[in-house]
Amino acid sequence: MPFTEQGAAAVAEMELPTNIKPKARRMPRAKREQQLQNVALQLFIEHGYQGTSMEDIASAAGVTRPIVYNHFGSKDGIYLSCLRRARESLDQHLVDAAKDLSTLEGRLQASVEGYFTFVEENRSSWHLLFGGGAAIAGTASDEASRLRFLTVEKITQLLFGVVKGIDIESCEAFAHGASGAGEQIAKWWLQNPHVPKQQVIELMNKFTWSGLKALQQP
């Protein structure tokens, strides 16, 4: 029996069995990784590292666990990928706005403004970096510490090039102190959101600039 146009139309109009579902379009790998990182970031913040499982991440992302493992290898892997992404964004805010300025005060003020802009625009990433609820250990903890020290090292190098008469050890100590102060002032600001960002920036600038001036030799 010939296959007529009417027959073709009839076949086209036939419903597929309900147990057959069309395959979902595969998401590009980079886009999938970004999606999984975004989902995992929120879960780590809401439930902590220990309270979040790979099954939780897969379920929230609408994928299977093997897909998450394929992209990141382990829970440590996806946690550290989120941490690296957040740390890279923070470093860009700290350094990019300040690196082309030639004066010490200009670099310091630009870094402070960049930091609190990061806090304002990237609350989730800031909480992952400084919230203190991750409870990680082992190699993941070591890597988290290494990334944090790299940020302090970048602050040191940013300031050391324009500070007069200060040794590298003093500059490193100042960078660590400023980093800790920035973390605590940001926590205070998040608990007092009515305070304008510019006021917070001015407070941090006064605190850090007075200390750095005292370290400089005439």
Tab-separated table of C-alpha atoms in Angstrom:
chain	number	residue	atom	x	y	z
A	1	MET	CA	0.000	0.000	0.000
A	2	PRO	CA	1.573	3.360	-1.046
A	3	PHE	CA	2.443	5.870	1.653
A	4	THR	CA	0.205	8.811	0.712
A	5	GLU	CA	0.290	12.391	1.987
A	6	GLN	CA	-2.806	11.599	4.023
A	7	GLY	CA	-1.002	8.682	5.611
A	8	ALA	CA	1.992	10.806	6.457
A	9	ALA	CA	-0.233	13.418	8.050
A	10	ALA	CA	-1.958	10.759	10.104
A	11	VAL	CA	1.370	9.455	11.366
A	12	ALA	CA	2.500	12.971	12.226
A	13	GLU	CA	-0.644	13.547	14.248
A	14	MET	CA	-0.278	10.320	16.237
A	15	GLU	CA	0.612	10.884	19.886
A	16	LEU	CA	3.762	9.316	21.228
A	17	PRO	CA	3.307	6.848	24.091
A	18	THR	CA	3.274	8.691	27.398
A	19	ASN	CA	6.321	6.790	28.646
A	20	ILE	CA	8.498	8.134	25.826
A	21	LYS	CA	9.914	11.588	26.503
A	22	PRO	CA	11.891	13.709	24.049
A	23	LYS	CA	15.547	14.023	24.999
A	24	ALA	CA	16.489	17.295	26.653
A	25	ARG	CA	18.984	19.407	24.742
A	26	ARG	CA	22.472	18.924	26.148
A	27	MET	CA	23.809	22.057	27.815
A	28	PRO	CA	27.323	23.177	26.803
A	29	ARG	CA	29.876	22.034	29.370
A	30	ALA	CA	30.955	25.502	30.491
A	31	LYS	CA	27.361	26.630	30.886
A	32	ARG	CA	26.483	23.468	32.841
A	33	GLU	CA	29.433	23.994	35.181
A	34	GLN	CA	28.333	27.557	35.829
A	35	GLN	CA	24.783	26.391	36.551
A	36	LEU	CA	26.007	23.726	38.969
A	37	GLN	CA	28.290	26.233	40.704
A	38	ASN	CA	25.423	28.696	41.145
A	39	VAL	CA	23.194	25.999	42.636
A	40	ALA	CA	25.945	24.613	44.880
A	41	LEU	CA	26.894	28.091	46.102
A	42	GLN	CA	23.403	28.730	47.454
A	43	LEU	CA	23.201	25.292	49.069
A	44	PHE	CA	26.587	25.657	50.768
A	45	ILE	CA	25.521	29.032	52.164
A	46	GLU	CA	22.103	27.820	53.332
A	47	HIS	CA	23.122	24.425	54.731
A	48	GLY	CA	26.886	24.584	55.171
A	49	TYR	CA	29.451	22.269	53.657
A	50	GLN	CA	28.595	19.303	55.866
A	51	GLY	CA	24.858	19.790	55.376
A	52	THR	CA	25.062	19.725	51.578
A	53	SER	CA	25.374	16.502	49.580
A	54	MET	CA	26.077	15.819	45.921
A	55	GLU	CA	22.516	14.476	45.711
A	56	ASP	CA	21.226	17.827	46.998
A	57	ILE	CA	23.187	19.683	44.332
A	58	ALA	CA	22.060	17.355	41.551
A	59	SER	CA	18.427	17.521	42.625
A	60	ALA	CA	18.407	21.314	42.881
A	61	ALA	CA	20.045	21.594	39.454
A	62	GLY	CA	17.642	19.107	37.869
A	63	VAL	CA	20.369	16.650	36.854
A	64	THR	CA	21.678	13.288	38.022
A	65	ARG	CA	24.558	12.812	40.449
A	66	PRO	CA	26.864	11.343	37.761
A	67	ILE	CA	26.660	14.646	35.880
A	68	VAL	CA	27.848	16.570	38.946
A	69	TYR	CA	30.645	14.054	39.539
A	70	ASN	CA	31.632	14.209	35.864
A	71	HIS	CA	32.150	17.962	36.081
A	72	PHE	CA	33.746	18.298	39.526
A	73	GLY	CA	34.815	14.863	40.751
A	74	SER	CA	33.716	15.276	44.365
A	75	LYS	CA	31.987	17.592	46.819
A	76	ASP	CA	35.382	19.083	47.654
A	77	GLY	CA	35.841	19.687	43.942
A	78	ILE	CA	32.647	21.650	43.427
A	79	TYR	CA	33.088	23.523	46.711
A	80	LEU	CA	36.592	24.617	45.767
A	81	SER	CA	35.457	25.598	42.274
A	82	CYS	CA	32.869	27.899	43.869
A	83	LEU	CA	35.514	29.242	46.227
A	84	ARG	CA	38.002	29.911	43.419
A	85	ARG	CA	35.369	31.697	41.362
A	86	ALA	CA	34.398	33.893	44.317
A	87	ARG	CA	38.034	34.584	45.179
A	88	GLU	CA	38.858	35.544	41.572
A	89	SER	CA	35.956	37.990	41.535
A	90	LEU	CA	37.085	39.515	44.840
A	91	ASP	CA	40.663	39.854	43.619
A	92	GLN	CA	39.470	41.624	40.476
A	93	HIS	CA	37.469	44.116	42.541
A	94	LEU	CA	40.448	44.748	44.821
A	95	VAL	CA	43.181	45.024	42.230
A	96	ASP	CA	41.771	46.058	38.866
A	97	ALA	CA	40.487	49.465	39.971
A	98	ALA	CA	43.722	50.289	41.790
A	99	LYS	CA	46.612	48.845	39.792
A	100	ASP	CA	46.892	51.759	37.344
A	101	LEU	CA	46.930	54.454	40.031
A	102	SER	CA	50.332	55.874	40.916
A	103	THR	CA	49.798	57.113	44.485
A	104	LEU	CA	49.579	55.035	47.630
A	105	GLU	CA	46.452	56.778	48.885
A	106	GLY	CA	44.775	56.399	45.505
A	107	ARG	CA	45.480	52.665	45.351
A	108	LEU	CA	44.324	52.115	48.911
A	109	GLN	CA	41.064	54.001	48.438
A	110	ALA	CA	40.318	52.295	45.120
A	111	SER	CA	40.891	48.869	46.691
A	112	VAL	CA	38.619	49.679	49.628
A	113	GLU	CA	35.871	50.875	47.310
A	114	GLY	CA	36.301	47.788	45.127
A	115	TYR	CA	36.062	45.511	48.152
A	116	PHE	CA	32.809	46.958	49.471
A	117	THR	CA	31.348	47.025	45.971
A	118	PHE	CA	32.079	43.290	45.865
A	119	VAL	CA	30.331	42.839	49.218
A	120	GLU	CA	27.321	44.793	47.967
A	121	GLU	CA	27.012	43.090	44.582
A	122	ASN	CA	28.131	39.550	45.446
A	123	ARG	CA	26.631	38.744	48.839
A	124	SER	CA	26.543	34.998	48.223
A	125	SER	CA	30.184	34.867	47.156
A	126	TRP	CA	31.230	36.995	50.134
A	127	HIS	CA	29.386	34.693	52.540
A	128	LEU	CA	31.107	31.685	51.002
A	129	LEU	CA	34.512	33.317	51.495
A	130	PHE	CA	33.970	34.805	54.945
A	131	GLY	CA	30.777	33.365	56.415
A	132	GLY	CA	32.612	30.757	58.459
A	133	GLY	CA	30.041	28.010	58.038
A	134	ALA	CA	31.821	25.725	55.627
A	135	ALA	CA	33.438	23.379	58.193
A	136	ILE	CA	35.835	21.936	55.631
A	137	ALA	CA	38.969	19.986	56.456
A	138	GLY	CA	41.939	18.292	54.834
A	139	THR	CA	43.116	19.269	51.372
A	140	ALA	CA	40.036	21.444	50.771
A	141	SER	CA	40.833	23.476	53.879
A	142	ASP	CA	44.471	23.782	52.820
A	143	GLU	CA	43.457	25.065	49.397
A	144	ALA	CA	41.000	27.552	50.912
A	145	SER	CA	43.801	28.929	53.106
A	146	ARG	CA	46.182	29.099	50.152
A	147	LEU	CA	43.671	31.121	48.123
A	148	ARG	CA	43.159	33.516	51.006
A	149	PHE	CA	46.883	34.101	51.372
A	150	LEU	CA	47.148	34.735	47.632
A	151	THR	CA	44.653	37.580	48.005
A	152	VAL	CA	46.717	39.087	50.831
A	153	GLU	CA	49.831	38.707	48.683
A	154	LYS	CA	48.157	40.665	45.880
A	155	ILE	CA	47.259	43.438	48.318
A	156	THR	CA	50.872	43.468	49.510
A	157	GLN	CA	52.266	43.802	45.996
A	158	LEU	CA	49.693	46.456	45.106
A	159	LEU	CA	50.829	48.655	47.994
A	160	PHE	CA	54.518	47.798	48.208
A	161	GLY	CA	55.280	49.316	44.830
A	162	VAL	CA	54.235	52.798	45.950
A	163	VAL	CA	55.020	52.827	49.691
A	164	LYS	CA	58.095	54.854	50.618
A	165	GLY	CA	60.675	53.354	52.910
A	166	ILE	CA	58.731	50.314	54.085
A	167	ASP	CA	60.106	46.775	54.112
A	168	ILE	CA	58.168	43.922	52.570
A	169	GLU	CA	57.510	42.247	55.940
A	170	SER	CA	55.804	45.365	57.313
A	171	CYS	CA	53.765	45.668	54.140
A	172	GLU	CA	52.687	42.016	54.422
A	173	ALA	CA	51.693	42.514	58.053
A	174	PHE	CA	49.650	45.569	57.106
A	175	ALA	CA	47.930	43.654	54.275
A	176	HIS	CA	46.930	40.887	56.697
A	177	GLY	CA	45.628	43.433	59.197
A	178	ALA	CA	43.694	45.355	56.552
A	179	SER	CA	42.214	42.114	55.220
A	180	GLY	CA	40.977	41.136	58.680
A	181	ALA	CA	39.607	44.611	59.327
A	182	GLY	CA	37.780	44.589	56.006
A	183	GLU	CA	36.181	41.256	56.834
A	184	GLN	CA	34.955	42.437	60.240
A	185	ILE	CA	33.691	45.805	58.979
A	186	ALA	CA	31.817	44.022	56.183
A	187	LYS	CA	30.165	41.729	58.748
A	188	TRP	CA	29.161	44.783	60.772
A	189	TRP	CA	27.786	46.474	57.657
A	190	LEU	CA	25.708	43.439	56.696
A	191	GLN	CA	24.171	43.552	60.169
A	192	ASN	CA	23.543	47.301	59.780
A	193	PRO	CA	22.400	47.627	56.158
A	194	HIS	CA	20.922	51.077	56.780
A	195	VAL	CA	24.455	52.507	56.817
A	196	PRO	CA	25.279	53.887	53.335
A	197	LYS	CA	28.084	52.130	51.474
A	198	GLN	CA	30.013	55.373	51.032
A	199	GLN	CA	30.054	55.900	54.797
A	200	VAL	CA	31.457	52.407	55.305
A	201	ILE	CA	34.110	53.071	52.672
A	202	GLU	CA	35.126	56.310	54.382
A	203	LEU	CA	35.424	54.555	57.757
A	204	MET	CA	37.641	51.849	56.285
A	205	ASN	CA	39.744	54.411	54.433
A	206	LYS	CA	40.375	56.380	57.630
A	207	PHE	CA	41.305	53.244	59.530
A	208	THR	CA	43.700	51.863	56.927
A	209	TRP	CA	45.210	55.137	55.725
A	210	SER	CA	46.200	56.292	59.201
A	211	GLY	CA	47.929	52.972	59.848
A	212	LEU	CA	49.729	52.903	56.527
A	213	LYS	CA	50.944	56.495	56.844
A	214	ALA	CA	52.480	55.641	60.208
A	215	LEU	CA	54.524	52.864	58.577
A	216	GLN	CA	55.969	55.091	55.879
A	217	GLN	CA	59.334	56.746	56.299
A	218	PRO	CA	59.621	60.380	55.182
